[in-house]
């Protein structure tokens, strides 16, 4: 099995994407995740480009304990007509104290002449001097050959000269970059094969693609098939414009489909959770439809598929989701057939009979017509099924609830909720009345209810709401529209989501909150 190194640049190129920024703490946490996944290289940033990256490398020295990955500092070759000894960029690279460095170099005639305004001889000398200097300082030197494919098409002699300047001076890696992202897989394959025939085994050929034609993953795979042994990219394809090569896609493609070794044995199944952790740290959710790691990647909705997949797991799945740490999910909606409901019921240990399954389907259809959407609210679906089966205890019963919001003279808003609620059965039932303030109606109701019944139901203390999403369903009628609320909660071990729908946002929120607490109590350890 041929080894293909994985080089992650989420912390450098990935952070070029609009609307994403990361603190030094975030970057350290992401580096730990990448090491846990088992990538060979983590590009940490460009020391000298900003104070944050200098701090990152300084803290990485003492705070990061990497098991599988090598940390890399990024920079560039020396300036045109400059000297390596007094070049600040090169100095900063050395000061980052990483064992490996990656420098960007111009390998296209057009870029040297037009962007650097210098001669091709000087262009080649900049690469040669810089690599020799860094190599002399004991660094492993990777060279990012910017605009390589465009340059090679225009003047291959100069592009090969740039490569030679790097190799003879000690570069271990020649990373061919499709900087503008416009190259297609057939061109990548031809050019990488050409380069490979010149370089042979003198250095590892790497590939760095951008997704401007939607081909970054395909281009990276074509490069590997043509002889590249090093793939650069970012988790979830984060990056400038349309993004970088998506490592969450290309790693399983190379490993599961083509038989290359990318991650250490047993690490591929960490891919889904690491992709999600990194996305969460950067506050940029994973696209649900992302290959391999998306929440819908192995979700089956249509009734026909689901009944087939119950019979044969691989009927509608191209790989086993466990291989990448994902799960098969049966999505239950009004389109679901009996098989889905029956399966869900079996999984919950509910043992619903044929008539009960029909009742669940009727109830689902009725509620989805009102605007409920159970695909996103597994906990509410489970409660619906349990209620049909008669299996949800009445933990508490709300007699009434009132919320008042006042605007105070100083412009502040004050929200207060009153909840009257019964706990217990029959003659033993006890009535609790509580008033609480909150920073908004949902918070105030939640606080009042917890105060009212918290003593009787101490398990509530471990349940926390984590997310509250509101969506207007019937946008056309504006403030008269139906509101759908999705509420996520956790008890520290399990996460769940519930749903409420109503023209009244307070009622919708309340329905979701009530289900959320009941679900938490039902599953309390
Ligand atoms: Zn790039």
Short mmCIF file of C-alpha atoms and ligand atoms in Angstrom, two decimals:
data_model
loop_
_atom_site.label_atom_id
_atom_site.label_comp_id
_atom_site.label_asym_id
_atom_site.label_seq_id
_atom_site.Cartn_x
_atom_site.Cartn_y
_atom_site.Cartn_z
CA UNK A 1 0.00 0.00 0.00
CA UNK A 2 1.60 3.29 -1.11
CA UNK A 3 1.75 6.03 1.51
CA UNK A 4 0.16 9.38 0.68
CA UNK A 5 0.99 12.08 3.20
CA UNK A 6 -1.79 14.37 4.36
CA UNK A 7 -0.88 18.03 4.89
CA UNK A 8 -3.59 20.08 6.57
CA UNK A 9 -3.62 23.83 6.03
CA UNK A 10 -6.88 24.65 7.84
CA UNK A 11 -4.97 26.96 10.19
CA UNK A 12 -3.27 28.87 7.37
CA UNK A 13 -4.99 28.71 3.95
CA UNK A 14 -8.31 27.57 5.49
CA UNK A 15 -8.62 30.72 7.57
CA UNK A 16 -8.56 32.83 4.39
CA UNK A 17 -12.28 32.15 4.03
CA UNK A 18 -14.62 35.08 4.60
CA UNK A 19 -16.44 35.27 7.90
CA UNK A 20 -14.16 32.89 9.80
CA UNK A 21 -11.59 33.86 12.36
CA UNK A 22 -9.88 31.87 15.05
CA UNK A 23 -8.25 32.83 18.30
CA UNK A 24 -4.89 31.35 19.29
CA UNK A 25 -6.77 29.06 21.69
CA UNK A 26 -9.03 27.92 18.83
CA UNK A 27 -5.99 27.19 16.68
CA UNK A 28 -4.30 25.15 19.41
CA UNK A 29 -7.49 23.15 19.92
CA UNK A 30 -7.83 22.51 16.18
CA UNK A 31 -4.19 21.39 15.97
CA UNK A 32 -4.88 18.86 18.73
CA UNK A 33 -7.86 17.54 16.77
CA UNK A 34 -5.82 17.22 13.58
CA UNK A 35 -3.14 15.32 15.47
CA UNK A 36 -5.82 13.06 16.92
CA UNK A 37 -7.02 12.40 13.36
CA UNK A 38 -3.45 11.57 12.40
CA UNK A 39 -2.50 13.92 9.54
CA UNK A 40 1.24 14.02 8.77
CA UNK A 41 1.60 17.80 8.72
CA UNK A 42 -0.27 20.69 10.32
CA UNK A 43 0.47 24.08 8.81
CA UNK A 44 0.02 26.41 11.75
CA UNK A 45 0.20 29.83 10.11
CA UNK A 46 2.52 32.48 8.76
CA UNK A 47 4.72 33.77 11.60
CA UNK A 48 5.48 37.38 10.94
CA UNK A 49 2.35 37.99 8.89
CA UNK A 50 0.44 38.70 12.09
CA UNK A 51 1.09 38.73 15.85
CA UNK A 52 -1.51 36.00 16.38
CA UNK A 53 0.58 33.49 14.41
CA UNK A 54 3.76 34.43 16.27
CA UNK A 55 1.89 33.79 19.52
CA UNK A 56 0.51 30.53 18.13
CA UNK A 57 3.98 29.12 17.40
CA UNK A 58 5.33 30.36 20.73
CA UNK A 59 2.53 28.66 22.67
CA UNK A 60 2.61 25.56 20.45
CA UNK A 61 6.17 24.90 21.66
CA UNK A 62 5.05 24.43 25.24
CA UNK A 63 1.33 23.66 25.00
CA UNK A 64 1.05 21.30 22.03
CA UNK A 65 1.99 17.69 22.45
CA UNK A 66 1.66 16.18 19.02
CA UNK A 67 1.71 12.40 18.64
CA UNK A 68 1.41 11.87 14.91
CA UNK A 69 1.67 15.27 13.24
CA UNK A 70 4.57 17.59 12.45
CA UNK A 71 3.89 21.29 12.89
CA UNK A 72 4.87 23.46 9.92
CA UNK A 73 5.48 27.21 9.73
CA UNK A 74 4.64 28.92 6.46
CA UNK A 75 6.51 31.75 4.74
CA UNK A 76 7.94 32.74 1.42
CA UNK A 77 11.25 32.87 -0.43
CA UNK A 78 13.54 35.88 0.08
CA UNK A 79 12.70 39.17 -1.62
CA UNK A 80 13.91 39.82 -5.19
CA UNK A 81 17.52 41.07 -5.15
CA UNK A 82 17.56 40.67 -1.36
CA UNK A 83 19.83 38.60 0.87
CA UNK A 84 18.76 35.59 2.90
CA UNK A 85 20.64 36.68 6.06
CA UNK A 86 18.69 39.89 6.57
CA UNK A 87 15.33 38.66 5.24
CA UNK A 88 12.65 39.09 7.94
CA UNK A 89 10.31 36.46 6.48
CA UNK A 90 13.02 33.80 6.60
CA UNK A 91 14.10 34.97 10.07
CA UNK A 92 10.53 34.62 11.36
CA UNK A 93 10.36 31.10 9.93
CA UNK A 94 13.47 30.11 11.85
CA UNK A 95 12.18 31.81 15.00
CA UNK A 96 8.98 29.73 14.85
CA UNK A 97 11.21 26.78 15.80
CA UNK A 98 9.31 24.12 13.86
CA UNK A 99 11.21 21.17 12.42
CA UNK A 100 9.54 21.67 9.03
CA UNK A 101 8.83 24.84 7.07
CA UNK A 102 6.86 25.46 3.91
CA UNK A 103 7.76 28.38 1.66
CA UNK A 104 5.78 29.70 -1.24
CA UNK A 105 7.82 30.24 -4.41
CA UNK A 106 6.97 31.63 -7.83
CA UNK A 107 7.33 28.95 -10.47
CA UNK A 108 5.59 30.64 -13.38
CA UNK A 109 7.36 32.93 -15.84
CA UNK A 110 4.42 35.29 -15.91
CA UNK A 111 4.38 35.63 -12.12
CA UNK A 112 8.14 36.22 -11.91
CA UNK A 113 8.19 38.80 -14.65
CA UNK A 114 4.87 40.54 -13.99
CA UNK A 115 4.30 40.18 -10.25
CA UNK A 116 7.91 40.21 -8.98
CA UNK A 117 9.16 42.48 -11.80
CA UNK A 118 12.40 40.55 -11.95
CA UNK A 119 14.31 38.20 -14.27
CA UNK A 120 13.87 34.44 -14.53
CA UNK A 121 17.47 34.00 -13.31
CA UNK A 122 16.69 35.98 -10.17
CA UNK A 123 13.40 34.05 -9.78
CA UNK A 124 15.30 30.76 -9.71
CA UNK A 125 17.99 32.22 -7.42
CA UNK A 126 15.37 33.32 -4.89
CA UNK A 127 14.23 29.71 -4.57
CA UNK A 128 17.75 28.27 -4.51
CA UNK A 129 19.07 30.69 -1.86
CA UNK A 130 16.05 30.41 0.40
CA UNK A 131 15.91 26.61 0.36
CA UNK A 132 19.71 26.38 0.93
CA UNK A 133 19.43 28.78 3.88
CA UNK A 134 16.53 27.00 5.58
CA UNK A 135 18.01 23.57 4.91
CA UNK A 136 21.30 24.84 6.38
CA UNK A 137 19.40 25.83 9.53
CA UNK A 138 18.35 22.21 9.91
CA UNK A 139 14.79 22.56 8.67
CA UNK A 140 12.89 20.12 6.50
CA UNK A 141 11.90 22.35 3.57
CA UNK A 142 8.68 21.99 1.63
CA UNK A 143 8.29 24.32 -1.35
CA UNK A 144 4.82 25.47 -2.44
CA UNK A 145 5.18 26.19 -6.16
CA UNK A 146 2.55 28.84 -6.69
CA UNK A 147 0.66 29.02 -10.02
CA UNK A 148 2.54 25.90 -11.05
CA UNK A 149 0.03 24.47 -13.53
CA UNK A 150 -0.68 27.77 -15.29
CA UNK A 151 3.06 28.50 -15.43
CA UNK A 152 3.91 25.04 -16.73
CA UNK A 153 1.43 25.36 -19.59
CA UNK A 154 3.03 28.63 -20.61
CA UNK A 155 6.76 27.95 -20.07
CA UNK A 156 7.54 24.44 -18.76
CA UNK A 157 11.31 25.04 -18.94
CA UNK A 158 11.17 27.76 -16.29
CA UNK A 159 8.78 25.78 -14.07
CA UNK A 160 11.14 22.79 -14.18
CA UNK A 161 14.07 25.11 -13.46
CA UNK A 162 12.25 26.33 -10.33
CA UNK A 163 11.81 22.71 -9.28
CA UNK A 164 15.47 21.96 -9.85
CA UNK A 165 16.54 25.00 -7.83
CA UNK A 166 14.50 23.63 -4.91
CA UNK A 167 15.60 20.01 -5.16
CA UNK A 168 19.36 20.50 -5.54
CA UNK A 169 19.39 22.80 -2.51
CA UNK A 170 17.69 20.32 -0.21
CA UNK A 171 13.90 20.66 -0.55
CA UNK A 172 12.17 17.41 0.43
CA UNK A 173 8.78 18.31 -1.05
CA UNK A 174 7.71 20.02 -4.27
CA UNK A 175 4.12 21.03 -3.81
CA UNK A 176 2.47 21.84 -7.13
CA UNK A 177 -0.20 24.48 -6.54
CA UNK A 178 -3.24 25.18 -8.63
CA UNK A 179 -3.45 28.62 -7.09
CA UNK A 180 -6.31 29.98 -9.21
CA UNK A 181 -8.13 26.66 -9.11
CA UNK A 182 -8.88 26.57 -12.82
CA UNK A 183 -7.04 23.41 -13.84
CA UNK A 184 -8.97 20.24 -14.69
CA UNK A 185 -8.14 16.63 -13.71
CA UNK A 186 -6.81 15.53 -17.11
CA UNK A 187 -4.33 18.44 -17.21
CA UNK A 188 -3.25 17.79 -13.64
CA UNK A 189 -2.62 14.14 -14.44
CA UNK A 190 -0.49 14.95 -17.51
CA UNK A 191 1.58 17.67 -15.83
CA UNK A 192 2.19 15.73 -12.60
CA UNK A 193 3.32 12.70 -14.65
CA UNK A 194 5.73 14.98 -16.57
CA UNK A 195 7.16 16.40 -13.37
CA UNK A 196 7.44 12.95 -11.85
CA UNK A 197 9.50 11.78 -14.84
CA UNK A 198 11.95 14.64 -14.20
CA UNK A 199 12.09 14.43 -10.41
CA UNK A 200 11.87 10.65 -9.97
CA UNK A 201 12.49 9.94 -6.28
CA UNK A 202 14.65 12.99 -5.52
CA UNK A 203 11.74 14.68 -3.72
CA UNK A 204 8.13 13.99 -2.81
CA UNK A 205 5.67 15.60 -5.21
CA UNK A 206 2.78 17.29 -3.44
CA UNK A 207 -0.50 18.70 -4.71
CA UNK A 208 -2.35 21.80 -3.46
CA UNK A 209 -5.66 22.55 -5.20
CA UNK A 210 -8.43 25.07 -4.94
CA UNK A 211 -12.01 24.20 -5.77
CA UNK A 212 -12.90 26.92 -8.28
CA UNK A 213 -14.11 24.40 -10.86
CA UNK A 214 -15.49 22.00 -8.25
CA UNK A 215 -12.58 19.67 -9.12
CA UNK A 216 -10.17 20.12 -6.19
CA UNK A 217 -10.76 16.62 -4.84
CA UNK A 218 -10.72 15.08 -8.33
CA UNK A 219 -7.53 17.02 -9.19
CA UNK A 220 -5.80 15.85 -6.02
CA UNK A 221 -6.74 12.24 -6.76
CA UNK A 222 -5.52 12.56 -10.35
CA UNK A 223 -2.21 13.92 -9.05
CA UNK A 224 -1.79 11.00 -6.65
CA UNK A 225 -2.54 8.50 -9.41
CA UNK A 226 0.10 10.26 -11.54
CA UNK A 227 2.78 10.02 -8.85
CA UNK A 228 2.15 12.62 -6.13
CA UNK A 229 2.73 11.35 -2.60
CA UNK A 230 1.51 14.32 -0.57
CA UNK A 231 -1.92 15.97 -0.57
CA UNK A 232 -2.65 19.38 0.89
CA UNK A 233 -6.09 20.60 1.84
CA UNK A 234 -8.37 21.55 4.71
CA UNK A 235 -11.00 19.74 6.72
CA UNK A 236 -14.44 20.46 5.28
CA UNK A 237 -12.76 22.21 2.33
CA UNK A 238 -12.49 25.52 4.15
CA UNK A 239 -10.60 28.21 2.25
CA UNK A 240 -10.63 31.32 0.14
CA UNK A 241 -13.29 31.68 -2.61
CA UNK A 242 -14.70 28.19 -3.23
CA UNK A 243 -12.27 26.59 -0.81
CA UNK A 244 -9.33 24.20 -0.75
CA UNK A 245 -9.26 20.47 -1.43
CA UNK A 246 -11.66 18.95 1.08
CA UNK A 247 -9.59 16.53 3.16
CA UNK A 248 -12.77 15.09 4.68
CA UNK A 249 -13.59 13.82 1.18
CA UNK A 250 -10.21 13.13 -0.37
CA UNK A 251 -8.80 11.08 2.52
CA UNK A 252 -11.55 8.42 2.45
CA UNK A 253 -11.53 8.45 -1.36
CA UNK A 254 -7.80 7.71 -1.44
CA UNK A 255 -7.87 5.25 1.40
CA UNK A 256 -11.14 3.36 0.91
CA UNK A 257 -11.52 3.52 -2.85
CA UNK A 258 -7.94 3.51 -4.14
CA UNK A 259 -6.13 1.69 -1.36
CA UNK A 260 -3.55 4.36 -0.43
CA UNK A 261 -2.45 4.72 3.17
CA UNK A 262 -3.26 8.26 4.36
CA UNK A 263 -3.94 8.02 8.10
CA UNK A 264 -2.49 5.63 10.67
CA UNK A 265 -4.33 2.34 11.01
CA UNK A 266 -7.67 2.72 12.80
CA UNK A 267 -7.74 6.52 12.56
CA UNK A 268 -10.09 6.97 9.59
CA UNK A 269 -13.10 6.33 11.82
CA UNK A 270 -12.23 9.54 13.69
CA UNK A 271 -12.87 11.58 10.55
CA UNK A 272 -16.53 12.50 11.14
CA UNK A 273 -16.11 13.59 14.73
CA UNK A 274 -12.92 15.58 14.01
CA UNK A 275 -14.51 17.31 10.99
CA UNK A 276 -17.43 18.33 13.20
CA UNK A 277 -15.25 19.46 16.10
CA UNK A 278 -13.14 21.64 13.84
CA UNK A 279 -16.26 23.09 12.21
CA UNK A 280 -17.74 23.81 15.62
CA UNK A 281 -14.59 25.53 16.85
CA UNK A 282 -14.68 27.79 13.79
CA UNK A 283 -18.43 28.26 14.17
CA UNK A 284 -19.06 27.03 10.67
CA UNK A 285 -21.29 23.98 10.55
CA UNK A 286 -20.45 21.02 8.33
CA UNK A 287 -22.61 20.98 5.22
CA UNK A 288 -25.20 18.26 5.99
CA UNK A 289 -24.71 16.93 2.46
CA UNK A 290 -20.92 16.72 2.68
CA UNK A 291 -19.65 13.35 1.44
CA UNK A 292 -18.70 10.87 4.21
CA UNK A 293 -18.98 13.27 7.18
CA UNK A 294 -22.27 15.15 6.59
CA UNK A 295 -25.24 14.31 8.79
CA UNK A 296 -27.16 13.34 5.64
CA UNK A 297 -24.31 11.37 4.04
CA UNK A 298 -25.89 8.08 5.08
CA UNK A 299 -29.47 9.20 5.77
CA UNK A 300 -32.29 7.34 4.08
CA UNK A 301 -35.66 8.92 3.73
CA UNK A 302 -37.72 7.41 0.95
CA UNK A 303 -39.80 4.43 2.05
CA UNK A 304 -38.57 2.18 -0.73
CA UNK A 305 -34.87 2.66 0.10
CA UNK A 306 -35.43 2.13 3.76
CA UNK A 307 -37.27 -1.15 3.35
CA UNK A 308 -34.50 -2.33 1.02
CA UNK A 309 -31.73 -1.23 3.36
CA UNK A 310 -33.28 -3.13 6.23
CA UNK A 311 -32.83 -6.25 4.13
CA UNK A 312 -29.33 -5.48 2.88
CA UNK A 313 -27.29 -2.73 4.52
CA UNK A 314 -25.12 -2.07 1.49
CA UNK A 315 -28.00 -1.73 -0.96
CA UNK A 316 -27.89 2.09 -0.89
CA UNK A 317 -24.57 2.87 0.81
CA UNK A 318 -21.33 3.13 -1.18
CA UNK A 319 -19.17 2.43 1.87
CA UNK A 320 -19.97 1.38 5.38
CA UNK A 321 -20.51 4.61 7.38
CA UNK A 322 -18.67 3.15 10.40
CA UNK A 323 -15.44 3.26 8.37
CA UNK A 324 -15.45 7.05 8.57
CA UNK A 325 -17.17 7.25 11.96
CA UNK A 326 -20.56 8.22 10.60
CA UNK A 327 -23.89 6.42 11.05
CA UNK A 328 -26.73 5.21 8.95
CA UNK A 329 -29.74 7.31 9.78
CA UNK A 330 -33.33 6.53 8.95
CA UNK A 331 -35.09 9.76 8.42
CA UNK A 332 -38.67 9.69 9.49
CA UNK A 333 -41.12 11.97 7.79
CA UNK A 334 -44.56 11.81 6.27
CA UNK A 335 -42.89 10.09 3.32
CA UNK A 336 -41.71 7.27 5.55
CA UNK A 337 -43.07 3.84 4.93
CA UNK A 338 -44.18 1.37 7.54
CA UNK A 339 -40.75 -0.27 7.54
CA UNK A 340 -39.06 2.88 8.83
CA UNK A 341 -41.49 3.33 11.68
CA UNK A 342 -41.37 -0.34 12.56
CA UNK A 343 -37.58 -0.22 12.59
CA UNK A 344 -37.46 2.90 14.73
CA UNK A 345 -39.95 1.31 17.11
CA UNK A 346 -37.85 -1.84 17.36
CA UNK A 347 -34.72 0.24 17.94
CA UNK A 348 -36.49 2.02 20.84
CA UNK A 349 -37.75 -1.29 22.21
CA UNK A 350 -41.36 -0.11 21.84
CA UNK A 351 -42.86 -3.18 20.26
CA UNK A 352 -45.63 -1.29 18.43
CA UNK A 353 -48.12 -3.51 16.64
CA UNK A 354 -49.53 -2.92 13.15
CA UNK A 355 -52.41 -0.73 14.33
CA UNK A 356 -50.09 1.40 16.49
CA UNK A 357 -47.68 1.87 13.57
CA UNK A 358 -50.61 3.14 11.50
CA UNK A 359 -51.55 5.54 14.30
CA UNK A 360 -47.96 6.87 14.37
CA UNK A 361 -48.00 7.39 10.60
CA UNK A 362 -51.38 9.21 10.76
CA UNK A 363 -50.14 11.44 13.58
CA UNK A 364 -46.88 12.17 11.71
CA UNK A 365 -48.75 13.16 8.58
CA UNK A 366 -51.10 15.41 10.51
CA UNK A 367 -48.30 17.18 12.37
CA UNK A 368 -46.03 17.53 9.34
CA UNK A 369 -48.93 19.16 7.57
CA UNK A 370 -49.07 21.70 10.41
CA UNK A 371 -45.38 22.45 9.90
CA UNK A 372 -43.65 19.94 12.17
CA UNK A 373 -40.48 18.47 10.77
CA UNK A 374 -39.38 15.39 12.67
CA UNK A 375 -36.24 14.73 10.64
CA UNK A 376 -34.50 17.38 12.69
CA UNK A 377 -36.15 16.49 15.99
CA UNK A 378 -35.51 12.88 16.88
CA UNK A 379 -36.49 13.37 20.52
CA UNK A 380 -39.95 14.73 19.67
CA UNK A 381 -40.46 11.83 17.28
CA UNK A 382 -39.54 9.34 19.97
CA UNK A 383 -42.02 10.95 22.38
CA UNK A 384 -44.73 10.88 19.70
CA UNK A 385 -44.15 7.16 19.20
CA UNK A 386 -44.04 6.47 22.92
CA UNK A 387 -47.27 8.41 23.44
CA UNK A 388 -49.03 6.31 20.81
CA UNK A 389 -47.72 3.24 22.63
CA UNK A 390 -48.90 4.72 25.96
CA UNK A 391 -45.43 4.86 27.45
CA UNK A 392 -44.67 8.41 28.57
CA UNK A 393 -45.12 9.05 32.30
CA UNK A 394 -46.65 12.37 33.33
CA UNK A 395 -43.70 13.94 35.14
CA UNK A 396 -45.56 17.22 35.58
CA UNK A 397 -48.77 18.86 34.41
CA UNK A 398 -48.94 22.56 33.63
CA UNK A 399 -52.12 24.27 34.80
CA UNK A 400 -51.26 27.64 33.35
CA UNK A 401 -48.40 29.82 32.27
CA UNK A 402 -48.06 33.56 31.69
CA UNK A 403 -45.26 35.65 30.22
CA UNK A 404 -45.04 39.44 30.40
CA UNK A 405 -42.45 41.59 28.69
CA UNK A 406 -42.11 45.27 29.69
CA UNK A 407 -40.03 47.99 28.20
CA UNK A 408 -38.62 49.96 31.12
CA UNK A 409 -38.08 53.76 31.03
CA UNK A 410 -34.32 53.26 30.44
CA UNK A 411 -35.07 51.26 27.26
CA UNK A 412 -34.21 47.90 28.83
CA UNK A 413 -36.62 45.00 28.41
CA UNK A 414 -37.76 42.98 31.39
CA UNK A 415 -39.40 39.56 30.99
CA UNK A 416 -41.21 37.71 33.73
CA UNK A 417 -42.93 34.32 33.64
CA UNK A 418 -45.44 32.78 36.05
CA UNK A 419 -45.93 29.02 35.95
CA UNK A 420 -48.57 26.99 37.82
CA UNK A 421 -47.74 23.31 37.65
CA UNK A 422 -48.76 20.02 39.31
CA UNK A 423 -46.36 17.21 40.19
CA UNK A 424 -47.57 13.76 41.33
CA UNK A 425 -50.66 11.63 40.75
CA UNK A 426 -54.27 11.91 41.91
CA UNK A 427 -54.75 12.98 45.54
CA UNK A 428 -50.97 13.12 46.09
CA UNK A 429 -50.49 15.76 43.38
CA UNK A 430 -48.86 18.95 44.64
CA UNK A 431 -49.39 22.35 43.06
CA UNK A 432 -46.34 24.60 42.60
CA UNK A 433 -46.49 28.25 41.59
CA UNK A 434 -43.35 30.18 40.68
CA UNK A 435 -42.40 33.46 39.13
CA UNK A 436 -39.04 34.04 37.43
CA UNK A 437 -37.31 36.67 35.35
CA UNK A 438 -35.34 35.91 32.23
CA UNK A 439 -33.47 37.58 29.38
CA UNK A 440 -36.34 36.60 27.09
CA UNK A 441 -39.64 34.70 27.23
CA UNK A 442 -38.20 31.22 26.69
CA UNK A 443 -35.51 31.73 29.28
CA UNK A 444 -38.06 33.11 31.77
CA UNK A 445 -40.47 30.18 31.30
CA UNK A 446 -37.63 27.67 31.52
CA UNK A 447 -36.36 29.25 34.74
CA UNK A 448 -39.80 29.48 36.35
CA UNK A 449 -40.66 25.88 35.48
CA UNK A 450 -37.36 24.54 36.76
CA UNK A 451 -37.80 26.46 40.02
CA UNK A 452 -41.35 25.16 40.37
CA UNK A 453 -40.59 21.48 39.87
CA UNK A 454 -36.83 21.28 40.41
CA UNK A 455 -37.14 20.04 44.00
CA UNK A 456 -39.55 17.26 43.04
CA UNK A 457 -37.55 16.33 39.94
CA UNK A 458 -33.86 16.87 40.78
CA UNK A 459 -32.71 15.20 37.51
CA UNK A 460 -33.67 18.46 35.76
CA UNK A 461 -30.54 20.10 37.15
CA UNK A 462 -28.30 18.23 34.70
CA UNK A 463 -30.33 19.20 31.62
CA UNK A 464 -29.12 22.30 29.76
CA UNK A 465 -30.49 23.94 26.65
CA UNK A 466 -27.73 24.34 24.05
CA UNK A 467 -29.41 25.83 21.01
CA UNK A 468 -32.65 27.56 20.10
CA UNK A 469 -33.54 28.01 16.45
CA UNK A 470 -36.58 29.81 15.11
CA UNK A 471 -37.80 29.59 11.57
CA UNK A 472 -40.75 31.32 9.95
CA UNK A 473 -42.53 28.81 7.75
CA UNK A 474 -44.97 30.90 5.82
CA UNK A 475 -42.78 33.87 4.96
CA UNK A 476 -45.49 35.46 2.81
CA UNK A 477 -47.69 36.40 5.72
CA UNK A 478 -44.78 37.94 7.71
CA UNK A 479 -45.71 38.45 11.37
CA UNK A 480 -48.85 36.35 10.95
CA UNK A 481 -46.81 33.35 9.83
CA UNK A 482 -46.34 29.97 11.46
CA UNK A 483 -43.23 29.62 13.62
CA UNK A 484 -41.15 26.50 13.97
CA UNK A 485 -38.85 26.23 16.97
CA UNK A 486 -36.07 23.68 17.28
CA UNK A 487 -34.57 23.33 20.73
CA UNK A 488 -31.40 21.37 21.44
CA UNK A 489 -30.44 20.18 24.89
CA UNK A 490 -27.87 18.00 26.59
CA UNK A 491 -27.36 16.21 29.87
CA UNK A 492 -23.63 16.14 29.30
CA UNK A 493 -23.69 12.70 27.72
CA UNK A 494 -26.52 12.70 25.25
CA UNK A 495 -27.73 15.52 22.96
CA UNK A 496 -31.27 15.76 21.70
CA UNK A 497 -33.49 18.07 19.68
CA UNK A 498 -37.19 18.75 20.03
CA UNK A 499 -39.65 20.75 17.97
CA UNK A 500 -42.65 23.01 18.49
CA UNK A 501 -44.85 24.63 15.86
CA UNK A 502 -47.47 27.34 16.30
CA UNK A 503 -48.51 30.72 14.90
CA UNK A 504 -47.54 31.94 18.39
CA UNK A 505 -43.78 31.92 18.96
CA UNK A 506 -44.20 31.50 22.74
CA UNK A 507 -46.43 28.48 22.27
CA UNK A 508 -44.06 26.94 19.72
CA UNK A 509 -41.15 27.50 22.11
CA UNK A 510 -43.10 26.05 25.00
CA UNK A 511 -44.03 22.87 23.07
CA UNK A 512 -40.35 22.32 22.22
CA UNK A 513 -39.26 23.08 25.79
CA UNK A 514 -41.81 20.76 27.38
CA UNK A 515 -40.78 17.88 25.08
CA UNK A 516 -37.13 18.63 25.75
CA UNK A 517 -37.49 18.38 29.53
CA UNK A 518 -39.72 15.30 29.34
CA UNK A 519 -37.25 13.58 27.05
CA UNK A 520 -34.40 14.42 29.41
CA UNK A 521 -36.33 13.13 32.43
CA UNK A 522 -37.30 9.96 30.58
CA UNK A 523 -33.66 9.19 29.83
CA UNK A 524 -32.19 10.44 33.11
CA UNK A 525 -29.58 7.96 34.35
ZN1 LIG B 1 -3.91 27.77 -1.39
#
